[in-house]
Tab-separated table of C-alpha atoms in Angstrom:
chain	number	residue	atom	x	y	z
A	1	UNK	CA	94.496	114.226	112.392
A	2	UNK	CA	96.452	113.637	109.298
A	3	UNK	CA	99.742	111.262	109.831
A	4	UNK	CA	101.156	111.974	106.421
A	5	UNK	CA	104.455	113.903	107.876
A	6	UNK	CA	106.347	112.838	104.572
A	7	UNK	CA	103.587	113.840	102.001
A	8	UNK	CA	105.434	115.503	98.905
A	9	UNK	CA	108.239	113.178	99.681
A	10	UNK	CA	109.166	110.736	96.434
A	11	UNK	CA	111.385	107.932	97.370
A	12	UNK	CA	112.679	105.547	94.316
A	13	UNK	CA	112.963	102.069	95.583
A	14	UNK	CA	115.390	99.622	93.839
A	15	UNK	CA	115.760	96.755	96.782
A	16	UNK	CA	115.436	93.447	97.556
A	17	UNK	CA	114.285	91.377	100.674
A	18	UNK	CA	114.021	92.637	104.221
A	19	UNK	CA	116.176	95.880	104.937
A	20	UNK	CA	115.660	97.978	102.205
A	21	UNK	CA	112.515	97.317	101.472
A	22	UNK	CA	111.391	98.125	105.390
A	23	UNK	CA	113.157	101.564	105.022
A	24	UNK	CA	110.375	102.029	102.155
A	25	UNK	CA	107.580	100.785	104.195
A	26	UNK	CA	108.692	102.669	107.234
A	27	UNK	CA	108.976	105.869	104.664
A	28	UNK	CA	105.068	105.187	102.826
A	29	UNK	CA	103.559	104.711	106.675
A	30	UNK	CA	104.617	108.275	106.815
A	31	UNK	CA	102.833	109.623	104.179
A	32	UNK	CA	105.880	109.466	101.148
A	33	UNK	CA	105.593	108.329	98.004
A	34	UNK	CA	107.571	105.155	97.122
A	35	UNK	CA	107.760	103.513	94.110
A	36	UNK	CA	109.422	100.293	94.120
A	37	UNK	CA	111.838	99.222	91.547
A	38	UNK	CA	111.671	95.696	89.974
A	39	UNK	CA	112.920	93.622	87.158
A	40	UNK	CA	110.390	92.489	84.427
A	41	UNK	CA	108.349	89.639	86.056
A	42	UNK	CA	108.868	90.776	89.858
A	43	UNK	CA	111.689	90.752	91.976
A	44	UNK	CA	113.289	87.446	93.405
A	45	UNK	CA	111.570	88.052	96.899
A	46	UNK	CA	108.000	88.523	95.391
A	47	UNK	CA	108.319	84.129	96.501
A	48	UNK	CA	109.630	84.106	99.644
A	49	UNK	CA	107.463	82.251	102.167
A	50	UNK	CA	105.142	82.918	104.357
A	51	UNK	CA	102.883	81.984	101.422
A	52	UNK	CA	98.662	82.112	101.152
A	53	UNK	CA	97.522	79.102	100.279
A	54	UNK	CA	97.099	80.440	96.486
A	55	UNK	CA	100.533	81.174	96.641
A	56	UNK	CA	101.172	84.913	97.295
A	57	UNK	CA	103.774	86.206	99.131
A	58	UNK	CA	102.578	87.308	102.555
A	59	UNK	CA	106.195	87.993	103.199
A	60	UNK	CA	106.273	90.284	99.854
A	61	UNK	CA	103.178	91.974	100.658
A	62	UNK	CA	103.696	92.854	104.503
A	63	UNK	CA	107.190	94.364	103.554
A	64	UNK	CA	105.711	96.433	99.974
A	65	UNK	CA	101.977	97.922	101.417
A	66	UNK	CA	101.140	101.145	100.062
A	67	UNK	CA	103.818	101.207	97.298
A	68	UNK	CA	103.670	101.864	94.042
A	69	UNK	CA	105.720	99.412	91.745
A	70	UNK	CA	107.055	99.384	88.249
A	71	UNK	CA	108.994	96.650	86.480
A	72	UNK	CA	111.134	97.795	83.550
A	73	UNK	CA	114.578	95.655	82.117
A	74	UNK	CA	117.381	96.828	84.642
A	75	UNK	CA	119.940	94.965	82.057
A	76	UNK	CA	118.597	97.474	79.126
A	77	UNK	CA	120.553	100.709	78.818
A	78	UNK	CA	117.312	102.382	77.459
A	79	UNK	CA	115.438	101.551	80.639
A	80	UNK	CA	118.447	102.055	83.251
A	81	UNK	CA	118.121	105.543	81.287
A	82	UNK	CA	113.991	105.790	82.186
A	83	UNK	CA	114.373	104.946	85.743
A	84	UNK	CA	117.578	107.193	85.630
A	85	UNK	CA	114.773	110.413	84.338
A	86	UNK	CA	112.281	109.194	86.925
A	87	UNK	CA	114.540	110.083	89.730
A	88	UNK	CA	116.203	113.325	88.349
A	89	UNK	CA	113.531	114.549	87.071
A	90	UNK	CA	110.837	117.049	88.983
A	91	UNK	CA	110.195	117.255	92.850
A	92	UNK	CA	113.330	116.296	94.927
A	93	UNK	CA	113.751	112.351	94.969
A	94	UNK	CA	115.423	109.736	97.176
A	95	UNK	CA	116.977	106.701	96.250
A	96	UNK	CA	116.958	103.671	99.136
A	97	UNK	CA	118.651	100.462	96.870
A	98	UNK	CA	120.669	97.665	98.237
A	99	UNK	CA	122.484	97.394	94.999
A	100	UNK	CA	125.481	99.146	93.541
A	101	UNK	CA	125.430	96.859	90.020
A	102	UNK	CA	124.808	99.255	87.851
A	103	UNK	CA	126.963	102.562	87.743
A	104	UNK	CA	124.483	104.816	85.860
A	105	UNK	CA	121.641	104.498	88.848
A	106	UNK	CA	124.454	104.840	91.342
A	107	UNK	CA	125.454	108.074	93.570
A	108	UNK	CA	127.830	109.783	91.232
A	109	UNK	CA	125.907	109.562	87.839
A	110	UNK	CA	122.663	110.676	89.507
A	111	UNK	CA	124.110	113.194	91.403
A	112	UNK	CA	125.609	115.166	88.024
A	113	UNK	CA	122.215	115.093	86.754
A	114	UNK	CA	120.362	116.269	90.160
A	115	UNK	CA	122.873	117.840	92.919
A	116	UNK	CA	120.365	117.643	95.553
A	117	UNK	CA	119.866	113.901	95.364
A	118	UNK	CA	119.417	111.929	98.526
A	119	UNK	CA	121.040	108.417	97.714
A	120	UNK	CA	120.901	105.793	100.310
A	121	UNK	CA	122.574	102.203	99.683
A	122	UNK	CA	122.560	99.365	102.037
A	123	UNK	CA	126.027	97.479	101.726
A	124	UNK	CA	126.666	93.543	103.265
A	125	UNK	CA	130.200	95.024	104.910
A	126	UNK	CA	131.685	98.138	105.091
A	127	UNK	CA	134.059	97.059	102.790
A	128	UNK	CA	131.652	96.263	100.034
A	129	UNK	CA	131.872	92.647	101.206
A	130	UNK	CA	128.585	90.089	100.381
A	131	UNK	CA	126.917	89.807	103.527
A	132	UNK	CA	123.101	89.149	104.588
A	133	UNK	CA	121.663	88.933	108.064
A	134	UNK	CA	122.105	85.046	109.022
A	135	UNK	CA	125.727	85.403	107.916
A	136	UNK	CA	125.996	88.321	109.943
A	137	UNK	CA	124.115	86.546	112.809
A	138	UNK	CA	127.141	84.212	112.790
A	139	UNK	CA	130.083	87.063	113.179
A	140	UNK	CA	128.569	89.025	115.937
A	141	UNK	CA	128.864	85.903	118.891
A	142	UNK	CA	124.999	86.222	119.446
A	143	UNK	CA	123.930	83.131	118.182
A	144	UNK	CA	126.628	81.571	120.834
A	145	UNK	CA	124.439	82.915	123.495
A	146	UNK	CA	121.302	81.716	122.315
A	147	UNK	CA	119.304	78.954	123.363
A	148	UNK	CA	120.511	76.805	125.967
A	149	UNK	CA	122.139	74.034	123.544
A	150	UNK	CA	126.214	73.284	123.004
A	151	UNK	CA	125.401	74.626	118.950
A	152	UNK	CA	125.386	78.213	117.496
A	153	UNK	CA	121.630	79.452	116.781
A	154	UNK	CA	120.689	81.606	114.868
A	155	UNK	CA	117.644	84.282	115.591
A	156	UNK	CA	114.697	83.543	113.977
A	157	UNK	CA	114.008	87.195	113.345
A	158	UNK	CA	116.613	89.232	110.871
A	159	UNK	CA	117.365	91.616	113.886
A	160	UNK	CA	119.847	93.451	111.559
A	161	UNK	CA	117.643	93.538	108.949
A	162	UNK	CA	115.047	95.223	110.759
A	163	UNK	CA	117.775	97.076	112.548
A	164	UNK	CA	119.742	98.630	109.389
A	165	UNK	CA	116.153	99.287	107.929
A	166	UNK	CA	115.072	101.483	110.360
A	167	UNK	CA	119.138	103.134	110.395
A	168	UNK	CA	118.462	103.466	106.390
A	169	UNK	CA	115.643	105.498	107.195
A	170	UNK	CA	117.211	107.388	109.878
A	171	UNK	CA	120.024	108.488	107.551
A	172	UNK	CA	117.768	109.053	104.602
A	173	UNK	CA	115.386	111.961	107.317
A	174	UNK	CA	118.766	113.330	108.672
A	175	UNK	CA	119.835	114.163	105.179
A	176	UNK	CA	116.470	115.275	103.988
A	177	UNK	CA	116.522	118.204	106.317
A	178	UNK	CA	119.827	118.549	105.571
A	179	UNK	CA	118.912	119.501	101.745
A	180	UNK	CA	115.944	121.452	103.357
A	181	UNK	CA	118.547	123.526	105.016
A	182	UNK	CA	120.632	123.690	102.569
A	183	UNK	CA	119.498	122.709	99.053
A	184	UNK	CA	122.416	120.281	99.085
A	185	UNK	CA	122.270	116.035	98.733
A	186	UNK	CA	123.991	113.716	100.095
A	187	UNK	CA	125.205	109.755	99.644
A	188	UNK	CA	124.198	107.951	102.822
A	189	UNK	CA	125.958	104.441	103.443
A	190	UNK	CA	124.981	101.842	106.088
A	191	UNK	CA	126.444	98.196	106.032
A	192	UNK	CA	124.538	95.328	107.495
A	193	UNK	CA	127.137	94.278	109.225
A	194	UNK	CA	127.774	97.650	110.939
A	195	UNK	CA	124.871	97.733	112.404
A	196	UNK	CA	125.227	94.345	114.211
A	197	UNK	CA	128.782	94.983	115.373
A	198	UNK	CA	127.680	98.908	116.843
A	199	UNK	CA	124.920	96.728	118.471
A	200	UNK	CA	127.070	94.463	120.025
A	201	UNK	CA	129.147	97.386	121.237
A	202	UNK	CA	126.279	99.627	122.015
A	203	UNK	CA	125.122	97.187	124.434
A	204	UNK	CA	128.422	96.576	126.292
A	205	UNK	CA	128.911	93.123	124.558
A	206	UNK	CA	132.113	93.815	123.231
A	207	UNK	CA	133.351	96.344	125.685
A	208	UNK	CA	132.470	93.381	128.063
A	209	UNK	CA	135.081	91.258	125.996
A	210	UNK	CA	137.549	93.627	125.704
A	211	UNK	CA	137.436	94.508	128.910
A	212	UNK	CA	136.944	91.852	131.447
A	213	UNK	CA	137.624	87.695	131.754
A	214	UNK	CA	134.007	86.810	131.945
A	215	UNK	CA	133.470	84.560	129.186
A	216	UNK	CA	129.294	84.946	128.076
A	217	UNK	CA	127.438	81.492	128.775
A	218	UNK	CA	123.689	80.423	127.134
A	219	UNK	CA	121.435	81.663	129.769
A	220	UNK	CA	118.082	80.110	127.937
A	221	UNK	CA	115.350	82.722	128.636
A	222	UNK	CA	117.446	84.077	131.925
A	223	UNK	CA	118.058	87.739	131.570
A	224	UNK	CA	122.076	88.051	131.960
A	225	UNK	CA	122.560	90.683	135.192
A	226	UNK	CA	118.961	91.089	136.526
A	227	UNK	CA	116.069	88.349	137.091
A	228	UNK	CA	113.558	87.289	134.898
A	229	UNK	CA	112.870	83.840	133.494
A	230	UNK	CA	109.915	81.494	132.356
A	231	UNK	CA	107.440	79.264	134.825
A	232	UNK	CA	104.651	76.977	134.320
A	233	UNK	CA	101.184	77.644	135.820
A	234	UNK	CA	99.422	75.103	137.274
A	235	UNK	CA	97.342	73.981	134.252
A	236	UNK	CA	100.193	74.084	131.880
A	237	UNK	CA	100.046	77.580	130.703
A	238	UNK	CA	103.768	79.320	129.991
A	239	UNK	CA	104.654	82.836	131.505
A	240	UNK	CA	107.930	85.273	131.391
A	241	UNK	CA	108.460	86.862	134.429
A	242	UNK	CA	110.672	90.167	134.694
A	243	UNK	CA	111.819	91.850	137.692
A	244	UNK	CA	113.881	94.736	137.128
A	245	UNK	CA	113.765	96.898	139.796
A	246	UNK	CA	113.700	96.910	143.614
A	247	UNK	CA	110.106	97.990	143.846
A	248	UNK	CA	109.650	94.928	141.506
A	249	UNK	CA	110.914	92.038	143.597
A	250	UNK	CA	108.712	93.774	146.592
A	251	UNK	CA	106.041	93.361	144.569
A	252	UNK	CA	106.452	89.843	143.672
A	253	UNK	CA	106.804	89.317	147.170
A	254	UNK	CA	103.636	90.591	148.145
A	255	UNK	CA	101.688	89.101	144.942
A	256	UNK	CA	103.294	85.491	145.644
A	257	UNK	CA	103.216	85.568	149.418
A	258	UNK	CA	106.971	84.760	149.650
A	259	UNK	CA	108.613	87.452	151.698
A	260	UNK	CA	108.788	85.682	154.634
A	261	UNK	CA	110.098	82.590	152.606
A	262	UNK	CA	113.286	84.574	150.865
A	263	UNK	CA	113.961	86.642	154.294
A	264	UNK	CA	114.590	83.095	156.012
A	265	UNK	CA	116.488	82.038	153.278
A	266	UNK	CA	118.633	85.405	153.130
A	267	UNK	CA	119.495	84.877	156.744
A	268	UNK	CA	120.432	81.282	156.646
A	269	UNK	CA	122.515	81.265	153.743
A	270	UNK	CA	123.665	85.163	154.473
A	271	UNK	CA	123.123	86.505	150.729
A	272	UNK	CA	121.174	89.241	150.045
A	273	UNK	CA	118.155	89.891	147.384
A	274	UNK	CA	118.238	93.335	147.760
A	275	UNK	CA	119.984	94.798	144.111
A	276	UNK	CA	119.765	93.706	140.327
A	277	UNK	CA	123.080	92.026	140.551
A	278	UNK	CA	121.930	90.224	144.053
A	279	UNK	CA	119.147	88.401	142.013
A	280	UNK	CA	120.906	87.598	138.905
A	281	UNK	CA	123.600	85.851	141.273
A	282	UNK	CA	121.443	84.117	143.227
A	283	UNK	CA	118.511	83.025	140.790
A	284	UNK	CA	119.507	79.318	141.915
A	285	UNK	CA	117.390	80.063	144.741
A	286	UNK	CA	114.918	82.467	143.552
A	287	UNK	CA	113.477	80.202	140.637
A	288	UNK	CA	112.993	77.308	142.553
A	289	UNK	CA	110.249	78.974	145.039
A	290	UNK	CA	108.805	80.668	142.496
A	291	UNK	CA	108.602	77.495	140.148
A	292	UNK	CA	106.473	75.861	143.021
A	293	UNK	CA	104.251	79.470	143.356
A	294	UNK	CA	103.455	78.982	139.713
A	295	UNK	CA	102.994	75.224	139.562
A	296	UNK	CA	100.351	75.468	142.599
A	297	UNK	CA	98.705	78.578	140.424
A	298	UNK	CA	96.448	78.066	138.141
A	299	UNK	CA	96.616	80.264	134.966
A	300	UNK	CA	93.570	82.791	135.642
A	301	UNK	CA	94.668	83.752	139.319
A	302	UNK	CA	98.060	83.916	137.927
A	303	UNK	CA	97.120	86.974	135.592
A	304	UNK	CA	94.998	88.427	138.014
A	305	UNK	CA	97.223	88.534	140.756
A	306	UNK	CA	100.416	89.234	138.498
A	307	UNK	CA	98.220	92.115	136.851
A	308	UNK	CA	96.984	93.846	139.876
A	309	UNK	CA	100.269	94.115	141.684
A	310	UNK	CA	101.558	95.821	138.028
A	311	UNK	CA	104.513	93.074	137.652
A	312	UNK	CA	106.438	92.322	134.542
A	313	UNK	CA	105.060	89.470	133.134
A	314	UNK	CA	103.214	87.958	129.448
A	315	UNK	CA	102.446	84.558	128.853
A	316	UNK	CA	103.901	82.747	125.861
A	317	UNK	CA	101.453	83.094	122.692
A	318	UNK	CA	101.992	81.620	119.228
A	319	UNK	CA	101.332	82.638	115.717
A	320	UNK	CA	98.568	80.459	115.283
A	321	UNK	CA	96.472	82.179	118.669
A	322	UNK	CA	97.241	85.644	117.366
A	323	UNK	CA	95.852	85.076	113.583
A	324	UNK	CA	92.757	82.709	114.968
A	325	UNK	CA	89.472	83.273	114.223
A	326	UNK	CA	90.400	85.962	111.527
A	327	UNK	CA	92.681	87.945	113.634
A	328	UNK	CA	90.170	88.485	116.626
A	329	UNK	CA	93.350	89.382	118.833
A	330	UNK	CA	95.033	91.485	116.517
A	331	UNK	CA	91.841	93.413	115.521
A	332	UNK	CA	91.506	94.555	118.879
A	333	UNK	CA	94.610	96.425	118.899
A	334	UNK	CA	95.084	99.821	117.083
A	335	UNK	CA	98.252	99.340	115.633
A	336	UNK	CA	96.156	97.182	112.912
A	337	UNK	CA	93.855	97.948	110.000
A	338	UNK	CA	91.892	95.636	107.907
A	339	UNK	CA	93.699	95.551	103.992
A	340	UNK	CA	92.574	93.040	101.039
A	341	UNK	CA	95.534	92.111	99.530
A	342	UNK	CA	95.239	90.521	95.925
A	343	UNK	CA	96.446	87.016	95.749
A	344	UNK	CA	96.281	86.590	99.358
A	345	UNK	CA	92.685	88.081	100.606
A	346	UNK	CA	91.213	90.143	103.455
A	347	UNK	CA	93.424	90.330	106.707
A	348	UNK	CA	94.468	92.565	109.887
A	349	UNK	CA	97.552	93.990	108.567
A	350	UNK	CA	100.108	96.428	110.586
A	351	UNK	CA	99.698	100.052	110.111
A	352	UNK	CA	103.224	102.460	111.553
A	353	UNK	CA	104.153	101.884	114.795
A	354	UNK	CA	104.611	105.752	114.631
A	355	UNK	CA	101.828	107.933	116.054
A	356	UNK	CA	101.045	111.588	114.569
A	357	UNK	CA	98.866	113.626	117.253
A	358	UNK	CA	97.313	109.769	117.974
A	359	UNK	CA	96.973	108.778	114.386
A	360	UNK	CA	98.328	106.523	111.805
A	361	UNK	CA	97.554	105.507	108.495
A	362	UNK	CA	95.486	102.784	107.400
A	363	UNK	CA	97.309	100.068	105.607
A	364	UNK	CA	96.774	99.730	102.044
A	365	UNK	CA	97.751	96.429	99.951
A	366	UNK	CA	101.449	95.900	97.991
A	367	UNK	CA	101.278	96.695	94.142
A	368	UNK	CA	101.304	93.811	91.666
A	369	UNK	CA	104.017	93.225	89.203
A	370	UNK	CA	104.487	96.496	86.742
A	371	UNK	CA	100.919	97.492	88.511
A	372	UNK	CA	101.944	101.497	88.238
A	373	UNK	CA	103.787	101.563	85.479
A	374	UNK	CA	101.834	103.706	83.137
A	375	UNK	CA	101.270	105.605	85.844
A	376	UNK	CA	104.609	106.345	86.942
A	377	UNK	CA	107.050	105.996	83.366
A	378	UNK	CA	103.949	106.843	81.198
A	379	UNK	CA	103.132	103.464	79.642
């Protein structure tokens, strides 16, 4: 089966770190053609750690596979004017950017030139306000509910970055089919910010606010209104335990051994375990008795037992486990293709987390510096 859904589909790429530049990635995965957009020498996040030892940008080249890439002089007039061409010129074209600096590549010039131009532009704020994800992490009220400290912490992953990515490409597909339909284009607009604040609403956060006196407390790895949390195994190995669901907590019953335990202690202290809401309120006395199950466990029977009775549960893994001995974990999964990235050498790379009729494409490595532009501008 062939994946490539958006094949025929030219995308013009003039971004810079995380959001943007996933909307592009998302978009090649599919099959389009994007060509990124950079200043003469390479754009400021070409250096932004993770680095290989020999100094390439592993976060550059995760964000950028299967791109093309041209460099040209953004503050030259003449090659504003070639990029300008590039996109107005020929088959249909999108532009994803996160900047609105210069007028002539913006929505309105283009548009004059090419009425069925798709223009998408990632904004800080709504009201054209600076803004990048860890200074949006610190307006939502998230970080306040992270961790289990008295101080404000921030995510480690841009969640709104990612987020408004995957939004920029949602917008960009909506209004492609709108100019199938219709032959028409359209300016698409999504601020960073926006997307954190619908989150927060989208979830009930704010409505929660708004709406009721409960003041949000750090829960650590709790799970606010249902049970999960994370134990210890008996030889030191860390696990997250979820139980959702009714049928869940029966079946951590029977994999533990504990029913008879929690019945005694719903009787003599006349609470009940029987709903979500029951076993948020009273994880005081749930995570104690489990805590002892998995300190007496050791790790193996632990995942064996947890497996078989189909429970909610992982154990903790870091970085370091998943890329040991050359990936071995991560080539056994099928979301991941090998890809020889110049600068940075042979690796298991991600390929879409989108499936077409079971397939995906393989991952192929980020351009160099200027690599395509003969190709693309003709010198």
């Amino acid at each position: 089966m062939n994946p490539t859904l958006l094949d025929g589909l030219r995308v013009v790429e003039l971004s810079a770190y995380v959001a943007t530049p996933l909307c592009g990635l998302t978009l090649a995965q599919l099959g389009a053609d994007v060509v990124r957009v950079e200043p003469l020498g390479g754009a400021a996040d070409r250096t932004r750690w993770p680095l290989s030892d020999s100094g390439t940008s592993l976060y550059w080249s995760g964000l950028n596979k299967g791109k093309r890439a041209i460099a040209v002089d953004l503050e030259s007039e003449a090659d504003r004017r070639r990029v300008a061409d590039l996109i107005v010129d020929g088959d249909p074209c999108v532009v994803v950017t996160n900047t609105s600096r210069h007028a002539d590549l913006g929505y309105e010039a283009l548009s004059a030139r090419r009425p069925d131009l798709i223009h998408v532009l990632l904004d800080g704020r709504a009201d054209g306000g600076a803004a990048v994800d860890y200074t949006v992490q610190a307006a939502t009220g998230f970080p306040l509910l992270t961790g289990t400290g008295t101080e404000p912490v921030n995510h480690v992953v841009p969640a709104w970055d990612v987020c408004a990515g995957l939004y920029l490409a949602v917008g960009l597909l909506a209004a492609e089919r709108h100019r199938q339909v219709t032959r028409e284009g359209r300016s698409i607009r999504v601020a960073l910010e926006d997307v954190a604040l619908a989150t927060a609403g989208n979830l009930g956060y704010l409505a929660e606010a708004q709406l009721t006196d409960h003041e949000r407390t750090k829960s650590g790895n709790e799970i606010y209104g249902t049970y999960g949390d994370d134990f210890e195994t008996a030889d030191g190995v860390r696990v997250m335990l979820v139980l959702l669901t009714e049928r869940h907590w029966q079946k951590m019953l029977a994999a533990t051994g504990l029913a008879d335990a929690f019945a005694g202690l719903s009787e003599a202290l006349g609470i009940s375990f029987a709903t979500e809401s029951d076993r948020y309120r009273h994880r005081d006395v749930i995570s104690p008795l489990l805590a002892r199950w998995f300190r007496q466990t050791p790790y193996a029977e632990v995942a064996e037992t947890l497996t078989r009775h189909r429970i909610l549960w992982e154990r903790y893994r870091s970085f370091a486990e998943l890329g040991r001995d050359g990936g071995a974990a991560l080539r056994e999964l099928a979301l991941f293709g090998k890809v020889d990235q110049p600068g940075a050498g042979a690796h298991w790379a991600p390929k879409s987390p989108v499936q077409v009729d079971g397939a995906r494409l393989d991952p192929r490595p980020a351009p160099g510096v200027g690599q395509h532009n003969d190709e693309v501008l003709g010198r």
